[in-house]
Short mmCIF file of C-alpha atoms in Angstrom, two decimals:
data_model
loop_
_atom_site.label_atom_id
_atom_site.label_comp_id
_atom_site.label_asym_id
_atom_site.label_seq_id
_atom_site.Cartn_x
_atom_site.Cartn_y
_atom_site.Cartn_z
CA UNK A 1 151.24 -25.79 -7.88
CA UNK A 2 152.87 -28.18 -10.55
CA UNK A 3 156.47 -28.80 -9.90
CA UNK A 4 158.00 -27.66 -13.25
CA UNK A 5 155.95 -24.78 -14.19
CA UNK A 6 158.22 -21.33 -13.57
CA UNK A 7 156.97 -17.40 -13.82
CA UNK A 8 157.55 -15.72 -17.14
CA UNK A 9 160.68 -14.42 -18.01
CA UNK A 10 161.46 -11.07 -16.91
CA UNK A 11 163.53 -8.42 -18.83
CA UNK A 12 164.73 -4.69 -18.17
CA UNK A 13 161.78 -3.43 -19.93
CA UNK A 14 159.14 -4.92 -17.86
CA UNK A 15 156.94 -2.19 -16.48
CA UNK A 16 158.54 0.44 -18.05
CA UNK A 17 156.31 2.87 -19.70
CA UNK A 18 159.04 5.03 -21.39
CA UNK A 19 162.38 4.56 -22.97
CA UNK A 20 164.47 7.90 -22.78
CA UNK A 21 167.82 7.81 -25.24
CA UNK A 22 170.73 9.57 -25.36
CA UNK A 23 171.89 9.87 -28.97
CA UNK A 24 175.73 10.36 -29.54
CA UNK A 25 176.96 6.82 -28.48
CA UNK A 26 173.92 5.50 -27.98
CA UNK A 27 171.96 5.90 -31.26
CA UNK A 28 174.73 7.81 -33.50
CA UNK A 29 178.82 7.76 -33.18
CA UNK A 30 179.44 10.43 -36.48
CA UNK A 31 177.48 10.41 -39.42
CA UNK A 32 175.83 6.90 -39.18
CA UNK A 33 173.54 5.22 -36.93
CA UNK A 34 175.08 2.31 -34.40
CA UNK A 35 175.05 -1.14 -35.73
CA UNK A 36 171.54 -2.57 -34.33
CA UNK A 37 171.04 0.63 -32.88
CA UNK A 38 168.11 1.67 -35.11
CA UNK A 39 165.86 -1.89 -34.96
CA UNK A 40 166.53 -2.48 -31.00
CA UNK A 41 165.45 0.96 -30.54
CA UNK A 42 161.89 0.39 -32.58
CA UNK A 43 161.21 -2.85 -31.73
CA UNK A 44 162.02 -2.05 -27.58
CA UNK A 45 158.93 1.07 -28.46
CA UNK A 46 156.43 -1.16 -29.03
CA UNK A 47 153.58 -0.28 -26.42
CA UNK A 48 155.66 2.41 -24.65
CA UNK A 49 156.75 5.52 -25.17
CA UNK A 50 160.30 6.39 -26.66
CA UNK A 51 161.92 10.20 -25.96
CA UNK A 52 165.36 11.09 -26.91
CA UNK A 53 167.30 13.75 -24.58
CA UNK A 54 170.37 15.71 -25.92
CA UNK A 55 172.53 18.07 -24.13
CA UNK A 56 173.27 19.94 -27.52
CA UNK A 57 172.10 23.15 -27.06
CA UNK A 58 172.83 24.27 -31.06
CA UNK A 59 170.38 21.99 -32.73
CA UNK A 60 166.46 22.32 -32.56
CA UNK A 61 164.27 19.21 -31.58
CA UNK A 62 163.02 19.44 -34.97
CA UNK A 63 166.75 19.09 -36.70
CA UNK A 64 166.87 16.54 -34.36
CA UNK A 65 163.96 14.21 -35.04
CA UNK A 66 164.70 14.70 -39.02
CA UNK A 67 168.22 13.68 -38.24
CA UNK A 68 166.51 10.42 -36.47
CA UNK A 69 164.15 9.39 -39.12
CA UNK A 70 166.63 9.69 -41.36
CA UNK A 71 168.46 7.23 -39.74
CA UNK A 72 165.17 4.95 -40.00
CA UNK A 73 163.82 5.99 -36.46
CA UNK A 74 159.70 7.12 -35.79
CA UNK A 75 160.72 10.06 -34.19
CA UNK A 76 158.85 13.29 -33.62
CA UNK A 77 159.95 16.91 -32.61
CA UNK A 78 157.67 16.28 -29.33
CA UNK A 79 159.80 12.78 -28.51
CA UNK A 80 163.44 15.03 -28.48
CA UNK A 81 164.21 16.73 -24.66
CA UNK A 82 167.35 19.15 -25.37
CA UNK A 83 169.30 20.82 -22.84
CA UNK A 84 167.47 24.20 -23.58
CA UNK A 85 163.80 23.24 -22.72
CA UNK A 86 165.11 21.96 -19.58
CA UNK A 87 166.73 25.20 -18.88
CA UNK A 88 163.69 26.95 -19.83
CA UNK A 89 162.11 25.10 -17.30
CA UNK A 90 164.05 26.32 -14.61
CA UNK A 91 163.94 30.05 -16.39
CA UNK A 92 159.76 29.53 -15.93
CA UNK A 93 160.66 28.56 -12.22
CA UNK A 94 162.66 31.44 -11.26
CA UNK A 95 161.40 35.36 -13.48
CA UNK A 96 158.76 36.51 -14.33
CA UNK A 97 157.13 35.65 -17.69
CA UNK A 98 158.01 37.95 -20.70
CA UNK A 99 161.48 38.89 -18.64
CA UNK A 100 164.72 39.96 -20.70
CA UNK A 101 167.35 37.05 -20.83
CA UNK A 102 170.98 37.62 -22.03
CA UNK A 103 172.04 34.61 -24.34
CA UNK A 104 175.36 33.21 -24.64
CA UNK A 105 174.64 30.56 -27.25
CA UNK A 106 173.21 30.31 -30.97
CA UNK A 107 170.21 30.26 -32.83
CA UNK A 108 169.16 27.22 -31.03
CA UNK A 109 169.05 28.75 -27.70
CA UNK A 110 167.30 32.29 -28.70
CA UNK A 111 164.55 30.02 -30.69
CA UNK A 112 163.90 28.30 -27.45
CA UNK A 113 164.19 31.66 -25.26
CA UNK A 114 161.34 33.40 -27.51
CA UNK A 115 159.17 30.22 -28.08
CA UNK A 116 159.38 30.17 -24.30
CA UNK A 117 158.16 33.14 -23.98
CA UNK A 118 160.96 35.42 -22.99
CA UNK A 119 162.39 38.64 -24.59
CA UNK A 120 166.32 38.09 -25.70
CA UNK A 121 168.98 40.26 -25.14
CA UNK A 122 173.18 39.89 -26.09
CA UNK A 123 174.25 43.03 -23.56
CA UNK A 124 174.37 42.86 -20.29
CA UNK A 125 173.70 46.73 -20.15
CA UNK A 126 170.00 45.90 -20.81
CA UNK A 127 169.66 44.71 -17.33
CA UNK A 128 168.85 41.00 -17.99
CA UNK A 129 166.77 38.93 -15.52
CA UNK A 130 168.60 36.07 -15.81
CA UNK A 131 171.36 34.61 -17.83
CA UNK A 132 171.56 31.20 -20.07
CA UNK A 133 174.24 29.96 -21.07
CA UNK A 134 175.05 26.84 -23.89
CA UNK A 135 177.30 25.97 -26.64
CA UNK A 136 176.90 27.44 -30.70
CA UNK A 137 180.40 27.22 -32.75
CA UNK A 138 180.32 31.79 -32.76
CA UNK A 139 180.28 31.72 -29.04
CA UNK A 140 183.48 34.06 -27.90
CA UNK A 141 185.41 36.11 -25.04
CA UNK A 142 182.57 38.84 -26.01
CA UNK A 143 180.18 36.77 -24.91
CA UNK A 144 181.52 35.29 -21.94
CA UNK A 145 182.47 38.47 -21.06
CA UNK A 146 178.90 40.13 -21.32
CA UNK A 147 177.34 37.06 -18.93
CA UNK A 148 180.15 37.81 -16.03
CA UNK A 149 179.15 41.73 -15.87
CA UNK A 150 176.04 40.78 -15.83
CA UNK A 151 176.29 38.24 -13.11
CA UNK A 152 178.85 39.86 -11.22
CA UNK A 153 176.37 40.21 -8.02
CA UNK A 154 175.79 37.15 -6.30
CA UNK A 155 172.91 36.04 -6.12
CA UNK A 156 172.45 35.92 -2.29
CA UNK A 157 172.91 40.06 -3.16
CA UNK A 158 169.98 40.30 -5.39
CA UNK A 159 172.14 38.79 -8.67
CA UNK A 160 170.60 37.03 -11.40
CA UNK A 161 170.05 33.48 -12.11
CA UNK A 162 172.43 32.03 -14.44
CA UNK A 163 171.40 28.89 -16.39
CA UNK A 164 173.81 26.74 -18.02
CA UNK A 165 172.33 24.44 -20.79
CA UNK A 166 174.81 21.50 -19.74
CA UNK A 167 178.67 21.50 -18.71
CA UNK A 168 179.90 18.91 -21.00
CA UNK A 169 183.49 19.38 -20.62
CA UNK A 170 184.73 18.02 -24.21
CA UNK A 171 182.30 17.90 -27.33
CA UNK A 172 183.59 15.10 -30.47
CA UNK A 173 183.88 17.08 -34.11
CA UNK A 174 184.56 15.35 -37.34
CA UNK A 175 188.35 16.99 -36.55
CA UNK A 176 188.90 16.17 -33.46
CA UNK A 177 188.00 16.69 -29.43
CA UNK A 178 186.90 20.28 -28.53
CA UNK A 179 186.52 22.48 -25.48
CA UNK A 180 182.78 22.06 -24.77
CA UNK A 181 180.18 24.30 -23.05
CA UNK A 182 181.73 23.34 -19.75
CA UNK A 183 184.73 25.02 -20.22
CA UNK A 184 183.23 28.54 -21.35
CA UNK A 185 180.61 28.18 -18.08
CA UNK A 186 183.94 27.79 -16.08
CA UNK A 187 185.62 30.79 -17.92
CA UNK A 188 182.57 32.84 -16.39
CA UNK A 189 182.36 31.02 -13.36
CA UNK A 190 186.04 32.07 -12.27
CA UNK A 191 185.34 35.68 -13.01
CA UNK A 192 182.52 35.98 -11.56
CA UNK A 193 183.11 33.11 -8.24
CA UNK A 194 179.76 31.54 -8.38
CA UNK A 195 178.45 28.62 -10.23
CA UNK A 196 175.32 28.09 -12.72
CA UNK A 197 172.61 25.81 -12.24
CA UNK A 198 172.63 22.99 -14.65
CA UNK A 199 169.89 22.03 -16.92
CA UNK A 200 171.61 19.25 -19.32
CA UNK A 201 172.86 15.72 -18.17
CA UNK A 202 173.78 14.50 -15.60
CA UNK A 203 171.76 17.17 -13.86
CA UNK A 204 168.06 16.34 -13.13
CA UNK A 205 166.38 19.17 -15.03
CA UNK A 206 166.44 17.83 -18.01
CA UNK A 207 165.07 14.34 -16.82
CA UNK A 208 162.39 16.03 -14.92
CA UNK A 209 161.01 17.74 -18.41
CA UNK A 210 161.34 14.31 -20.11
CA UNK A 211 159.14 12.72 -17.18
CA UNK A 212 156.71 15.20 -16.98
CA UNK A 213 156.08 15.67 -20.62
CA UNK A 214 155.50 11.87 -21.40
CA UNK A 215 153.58 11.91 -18.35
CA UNK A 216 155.67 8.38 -17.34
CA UNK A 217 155.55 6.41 -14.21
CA UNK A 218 158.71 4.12 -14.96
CA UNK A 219 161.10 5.53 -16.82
CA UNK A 220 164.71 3.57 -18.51
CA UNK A 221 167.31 5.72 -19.45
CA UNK A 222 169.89 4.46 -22.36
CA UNK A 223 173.16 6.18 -22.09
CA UNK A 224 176.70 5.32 -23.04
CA UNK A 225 178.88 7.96 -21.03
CA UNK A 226 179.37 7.13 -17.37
CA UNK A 227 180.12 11.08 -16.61
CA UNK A 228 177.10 12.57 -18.31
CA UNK A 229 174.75 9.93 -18.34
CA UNK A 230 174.78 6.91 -15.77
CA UNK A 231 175.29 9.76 -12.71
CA UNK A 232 171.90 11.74 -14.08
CA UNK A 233 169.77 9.04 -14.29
CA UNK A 234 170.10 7.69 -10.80
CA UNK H 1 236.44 55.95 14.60
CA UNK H 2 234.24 58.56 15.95
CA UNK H 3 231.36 57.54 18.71
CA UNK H 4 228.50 58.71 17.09
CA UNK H 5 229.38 58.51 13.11
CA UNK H 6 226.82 56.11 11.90
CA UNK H 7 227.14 54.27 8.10
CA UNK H 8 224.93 55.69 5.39
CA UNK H 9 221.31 54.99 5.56
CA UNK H 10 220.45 51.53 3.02
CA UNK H 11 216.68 51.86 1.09
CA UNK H 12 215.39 48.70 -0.86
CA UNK H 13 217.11 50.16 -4.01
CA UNK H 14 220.84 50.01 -2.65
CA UNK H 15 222.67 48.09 -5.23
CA UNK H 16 219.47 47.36 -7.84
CA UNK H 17 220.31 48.34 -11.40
CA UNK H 18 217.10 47.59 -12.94
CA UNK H 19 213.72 48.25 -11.59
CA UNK H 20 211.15 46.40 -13.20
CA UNK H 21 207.46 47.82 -12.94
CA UNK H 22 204.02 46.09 -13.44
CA UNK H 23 202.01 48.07 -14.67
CA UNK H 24 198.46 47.37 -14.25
CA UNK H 25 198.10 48.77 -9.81
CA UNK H 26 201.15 50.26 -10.02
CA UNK H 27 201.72 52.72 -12.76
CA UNK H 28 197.90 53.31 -13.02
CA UNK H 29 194.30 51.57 -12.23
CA UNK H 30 192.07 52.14 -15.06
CA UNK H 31 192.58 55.28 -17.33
CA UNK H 32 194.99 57.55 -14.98
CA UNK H 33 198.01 57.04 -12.98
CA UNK H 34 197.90 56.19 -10.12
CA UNK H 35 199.07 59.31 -6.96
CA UNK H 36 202.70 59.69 -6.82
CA UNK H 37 203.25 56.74 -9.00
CA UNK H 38 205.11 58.36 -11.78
CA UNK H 39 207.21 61.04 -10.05
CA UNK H 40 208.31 57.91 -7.83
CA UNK H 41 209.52 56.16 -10.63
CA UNK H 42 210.86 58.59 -12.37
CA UNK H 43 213.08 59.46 -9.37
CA UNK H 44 213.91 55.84 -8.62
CA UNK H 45 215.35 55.36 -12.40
CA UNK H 46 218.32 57.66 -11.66
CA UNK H 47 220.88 56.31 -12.12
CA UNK H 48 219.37 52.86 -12.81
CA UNK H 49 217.43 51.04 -15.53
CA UNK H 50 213.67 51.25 -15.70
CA UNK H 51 211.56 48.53 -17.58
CA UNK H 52 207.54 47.37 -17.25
CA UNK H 53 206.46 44.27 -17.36
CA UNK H 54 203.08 43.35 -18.78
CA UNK H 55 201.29 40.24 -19.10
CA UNK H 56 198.77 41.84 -21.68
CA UNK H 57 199.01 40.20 -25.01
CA UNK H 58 197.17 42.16 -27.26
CA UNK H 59 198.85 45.78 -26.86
CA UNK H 60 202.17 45.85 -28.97
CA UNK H 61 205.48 47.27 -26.77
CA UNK H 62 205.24 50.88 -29.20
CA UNK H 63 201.64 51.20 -27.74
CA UNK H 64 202.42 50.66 -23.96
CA UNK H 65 205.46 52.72 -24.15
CA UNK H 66 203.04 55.52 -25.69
CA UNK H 67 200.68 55.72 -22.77
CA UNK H 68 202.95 55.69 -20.21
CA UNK H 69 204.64 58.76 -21.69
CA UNK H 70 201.48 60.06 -21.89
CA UNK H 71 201.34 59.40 -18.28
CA UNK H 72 204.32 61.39 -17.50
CA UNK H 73 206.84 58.54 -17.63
CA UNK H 74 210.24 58.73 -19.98
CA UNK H 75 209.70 55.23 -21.51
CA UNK H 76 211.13 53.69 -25.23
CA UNK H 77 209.23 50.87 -26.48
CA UNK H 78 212.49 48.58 -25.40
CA UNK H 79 211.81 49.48 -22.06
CA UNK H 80 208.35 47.32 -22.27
CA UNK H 81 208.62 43.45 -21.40
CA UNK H 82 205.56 41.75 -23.11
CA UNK H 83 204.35 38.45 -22.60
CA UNK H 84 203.87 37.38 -25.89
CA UNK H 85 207.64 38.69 -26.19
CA UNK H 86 208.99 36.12 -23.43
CA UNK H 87 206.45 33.88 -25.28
CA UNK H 88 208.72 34.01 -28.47
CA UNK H 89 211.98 33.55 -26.33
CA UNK H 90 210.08 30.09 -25.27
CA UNK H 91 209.20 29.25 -28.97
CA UNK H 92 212.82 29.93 -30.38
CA UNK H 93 214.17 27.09 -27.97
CA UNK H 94 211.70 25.21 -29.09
CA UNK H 95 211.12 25.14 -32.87
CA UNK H 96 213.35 26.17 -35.79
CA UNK H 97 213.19 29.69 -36.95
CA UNK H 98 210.81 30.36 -39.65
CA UNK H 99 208.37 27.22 -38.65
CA UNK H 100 204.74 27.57 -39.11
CA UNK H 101 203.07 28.73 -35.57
CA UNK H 102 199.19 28.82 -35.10
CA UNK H 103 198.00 32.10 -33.11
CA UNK H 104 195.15 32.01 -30.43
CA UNK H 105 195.17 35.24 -29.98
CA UNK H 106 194.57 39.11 -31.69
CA UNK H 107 197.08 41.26 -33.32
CA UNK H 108 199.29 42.17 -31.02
CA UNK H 109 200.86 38.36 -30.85
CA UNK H 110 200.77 37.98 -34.45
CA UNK H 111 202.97 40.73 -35.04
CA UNK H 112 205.46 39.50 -31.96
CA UNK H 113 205.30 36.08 -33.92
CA UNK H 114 206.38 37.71 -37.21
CA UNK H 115 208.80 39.54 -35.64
CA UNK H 116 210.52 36.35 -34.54
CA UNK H 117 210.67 35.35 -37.83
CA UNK H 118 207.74 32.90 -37.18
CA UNK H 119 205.14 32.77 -40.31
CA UNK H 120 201.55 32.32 -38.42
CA UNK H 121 198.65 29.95 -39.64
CA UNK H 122 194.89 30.20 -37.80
CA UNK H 123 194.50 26.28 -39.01
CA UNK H 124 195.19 23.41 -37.61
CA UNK H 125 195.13 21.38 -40.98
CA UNK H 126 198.46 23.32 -41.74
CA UNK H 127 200.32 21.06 -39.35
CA UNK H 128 201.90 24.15 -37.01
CA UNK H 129 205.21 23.47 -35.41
CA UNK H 130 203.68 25.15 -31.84
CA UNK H 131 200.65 26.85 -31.02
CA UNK H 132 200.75 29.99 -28.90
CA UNK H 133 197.95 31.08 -26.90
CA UNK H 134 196.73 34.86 -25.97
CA UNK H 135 194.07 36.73 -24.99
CA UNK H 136 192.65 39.20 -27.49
CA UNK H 137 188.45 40.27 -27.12
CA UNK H 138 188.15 38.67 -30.46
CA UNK H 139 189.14 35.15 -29.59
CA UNK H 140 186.29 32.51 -29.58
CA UNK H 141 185.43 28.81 -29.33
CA UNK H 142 186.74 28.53 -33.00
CA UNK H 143 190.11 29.67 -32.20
CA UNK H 144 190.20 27.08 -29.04
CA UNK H 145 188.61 24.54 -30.92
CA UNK H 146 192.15 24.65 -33.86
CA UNK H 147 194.23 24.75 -30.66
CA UNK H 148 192.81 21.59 -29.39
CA UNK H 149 192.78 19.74 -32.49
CA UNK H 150 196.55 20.60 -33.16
CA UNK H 151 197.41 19.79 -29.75
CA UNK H 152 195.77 16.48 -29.37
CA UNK H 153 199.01 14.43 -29.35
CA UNK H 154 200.32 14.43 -26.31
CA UNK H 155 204.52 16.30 -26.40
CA UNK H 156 206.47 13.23 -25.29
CA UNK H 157 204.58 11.35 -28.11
CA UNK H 158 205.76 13.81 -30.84
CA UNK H 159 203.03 16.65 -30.12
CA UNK H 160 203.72 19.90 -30.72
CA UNK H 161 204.35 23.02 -28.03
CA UNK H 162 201.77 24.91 -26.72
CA UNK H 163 202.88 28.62 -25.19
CA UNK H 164 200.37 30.68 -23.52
CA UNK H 165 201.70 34.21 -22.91
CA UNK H 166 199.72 33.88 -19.58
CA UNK H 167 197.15 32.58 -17.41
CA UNK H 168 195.48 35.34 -15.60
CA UNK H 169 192.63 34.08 -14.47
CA UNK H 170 190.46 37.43 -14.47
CA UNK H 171 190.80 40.60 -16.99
CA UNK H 172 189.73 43.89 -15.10
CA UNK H 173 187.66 46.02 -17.81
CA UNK H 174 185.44 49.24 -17.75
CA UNK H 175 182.42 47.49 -17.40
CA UNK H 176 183.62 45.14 -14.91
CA UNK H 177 185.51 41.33 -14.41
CA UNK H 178 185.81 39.17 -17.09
CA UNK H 179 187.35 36.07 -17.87
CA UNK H 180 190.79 36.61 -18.32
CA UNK H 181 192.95 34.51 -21.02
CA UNK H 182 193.73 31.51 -18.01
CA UNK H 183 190.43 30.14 -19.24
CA UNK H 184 190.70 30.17 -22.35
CA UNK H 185 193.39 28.31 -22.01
CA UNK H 186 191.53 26.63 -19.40
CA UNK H 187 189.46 25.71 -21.87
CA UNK H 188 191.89 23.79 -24.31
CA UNK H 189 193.74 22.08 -21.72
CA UNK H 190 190.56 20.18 -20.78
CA UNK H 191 190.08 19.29 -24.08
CA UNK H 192 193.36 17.86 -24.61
CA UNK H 193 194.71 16.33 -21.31
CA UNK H 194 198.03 18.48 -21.08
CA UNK H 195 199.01 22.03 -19.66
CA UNK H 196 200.53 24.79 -21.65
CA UNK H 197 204.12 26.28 -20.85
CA UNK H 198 203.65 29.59 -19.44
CA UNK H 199 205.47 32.76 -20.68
CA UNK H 200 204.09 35.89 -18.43
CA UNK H 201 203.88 36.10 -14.68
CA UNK H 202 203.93 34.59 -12.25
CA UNK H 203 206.33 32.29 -14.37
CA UNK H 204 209.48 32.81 -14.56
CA UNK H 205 210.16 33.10 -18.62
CA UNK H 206 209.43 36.83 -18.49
CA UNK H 207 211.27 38.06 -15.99
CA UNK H 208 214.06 36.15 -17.52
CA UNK H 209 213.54 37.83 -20.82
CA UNK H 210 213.68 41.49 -18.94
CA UNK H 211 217.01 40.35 -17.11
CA UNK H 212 218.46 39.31 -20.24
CA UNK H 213 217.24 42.20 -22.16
CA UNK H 214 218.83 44.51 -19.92
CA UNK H 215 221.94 43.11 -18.53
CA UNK H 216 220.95 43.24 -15.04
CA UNK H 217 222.45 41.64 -11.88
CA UNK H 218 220.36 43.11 -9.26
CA UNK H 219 216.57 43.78 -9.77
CA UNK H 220 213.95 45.09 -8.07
CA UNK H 221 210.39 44.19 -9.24
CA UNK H 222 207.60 46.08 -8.17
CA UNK H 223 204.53 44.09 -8.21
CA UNK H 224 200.78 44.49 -6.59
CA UNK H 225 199.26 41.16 -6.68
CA UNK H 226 200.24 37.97 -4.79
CA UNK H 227 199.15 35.92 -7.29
CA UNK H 228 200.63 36.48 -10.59
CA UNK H 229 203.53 39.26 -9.25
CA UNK H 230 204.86 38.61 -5.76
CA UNK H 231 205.30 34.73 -6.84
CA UNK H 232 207.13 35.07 -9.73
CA UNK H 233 209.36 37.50 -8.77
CA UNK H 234 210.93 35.23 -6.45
#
């Protein structure tokens, strides 16, 4: 073996076969894309795949992927993960197909609930099978209220499953920091004295339905929040 | 002195001149009162001041005082101790009459803050002097969402008050428990770092409100919950 010659260089992205992105802070901080956020992003998806995973359970993976190739990125509906499929997921794991859910959320969620196959409901009079929970601007104490009668049984007593989309404690608006969906999951939680399972980051959920639907061996994930991000991916 | 005179018997209400009364498990428990409740009260005022004490913000004084006459009781709307009332007492030491106050909450504490001589805003762009926080069914992310953006400056860095008429954690309804206004305020606190100043029980603002209101030197207040009554009457 000749004295000088070395191995090649290695970098993260050797043997990873699919780069999964977070997108505020990573890709996006407010209206525009990151410096170098936008060319590091394409050129590191050469040969592998590239997903994007959001814990925003108000916009659709298709408002999402416009939003990205706006910003110059090749990104499809199929390549965004949001917090909802992953709870929908979970949903598939636990009632039957075609059940009832109550929805506290928005439009987002309910388009996810149906295209998942489920039947929606906003009362918990309708004897749901299970509740989900995420974040949409017109959520309110009506709402929150609805979910806690509705999961007021545990559910080691024949309760419901309740879902929660993601528990992100604060979400960033053009005017300012805001309670986010964590805080209205913990309005219900202390009425009702049990906790939701979570679908969003830093749960694993949500990673799971990135994995399996890219089909990946060797996954990197890009985050930027140590909280939401660097604890899921582990 | 005789053997077998023996002083006068003492009951808890030697010496009391004001009684005050919670209402909610001790007047009634949902729609009627509750056995013996009122004729016990009504005997207990002779001769001594009667007043309630309620930490529900969105009935007005006139409409309390209503239903417990209904009830059987011989109550004036000054009788009734509101915390949004002891909420105002907390916002006239605070900011100068006639300042601009933004309302989380329903009816019932906007027309408290008028009364004060307040003028309300529902915006946080209109610079408030103080926000004050209670619970009303119609109160939503939106309404949290002004609360944190006007509070975002921490108070000993020139931030503004922030009064909650209470923190009850729970809200007992028809249907069943729901989350009661302590997270919703719950709710803005995590999204701004800092706790609000708390008017109703347990705290002590509103029973100091009733004791002024009434002149008293010696009450009595009956209470049913550990939590937010035996606590603060102490």
């Amino acid at each position: 073996m000749p004295l000088f010659t070395r191995s090649a260089p290695t970098t993260p992205l050797d043997g990873v076969d699919l780069i999964l992105a977070d997108l505020d802070g990573v890709v996006y901080a407010g209206p525009g894309a990151l410096p170098h956020a936008v060319e590091s992003l394409n050129r590191a998806s050469d040969g592998r795949a590239l997903g994007y995973i959001t814990n925003n359970a108000s916009r659709r993976d298709t408002t999402v992927a416009a939003h990205l190739r706006e910003l110059g990125l090749h990104t499809e509906p199929h390549d965004v993960v949001t917090s909802p499929q992953a709870a929908m997921r979970l949903l598939r794991d636990r009632i039957p197909a075609g059940s009832l859910v109550l929805v506290v959320g928005g439009d987002g969620l309910v388009f996810e609930v149906e295209k998942a196959g489920f039947r929606v409901t906003r009362s918990a009079d309708d004897a749901p099978a299970a509740v989900v929970q995420g974040f949409a601007p017109d959520v309110g104490w009506a709402q929150l209220a609805e979910a806690a009668y509705a999961l007021a049984k545990p559910e080691d007593e024949g309760g419901i499953p309740w879902i929660a989309t993601n528990t992100d404690w604060t979400i960033p608006q053009a005017r300012g920091i805001a309670p986010g969906n964590g805080t209205l999951v913990s309005a219900v939680h202390t009425a009702v004295g049990r906790l939701a399972t979570v679908a969003g980051k830093p749960e694993r959920p949500i990673f799971d339905e990135a994995v399996a639907r890219f089909g990946a061996a060797s996954p990197l994930f890009i985050g930027d929040r140590l909280d939401t991000d660097i604890a899921g991916a582990q």
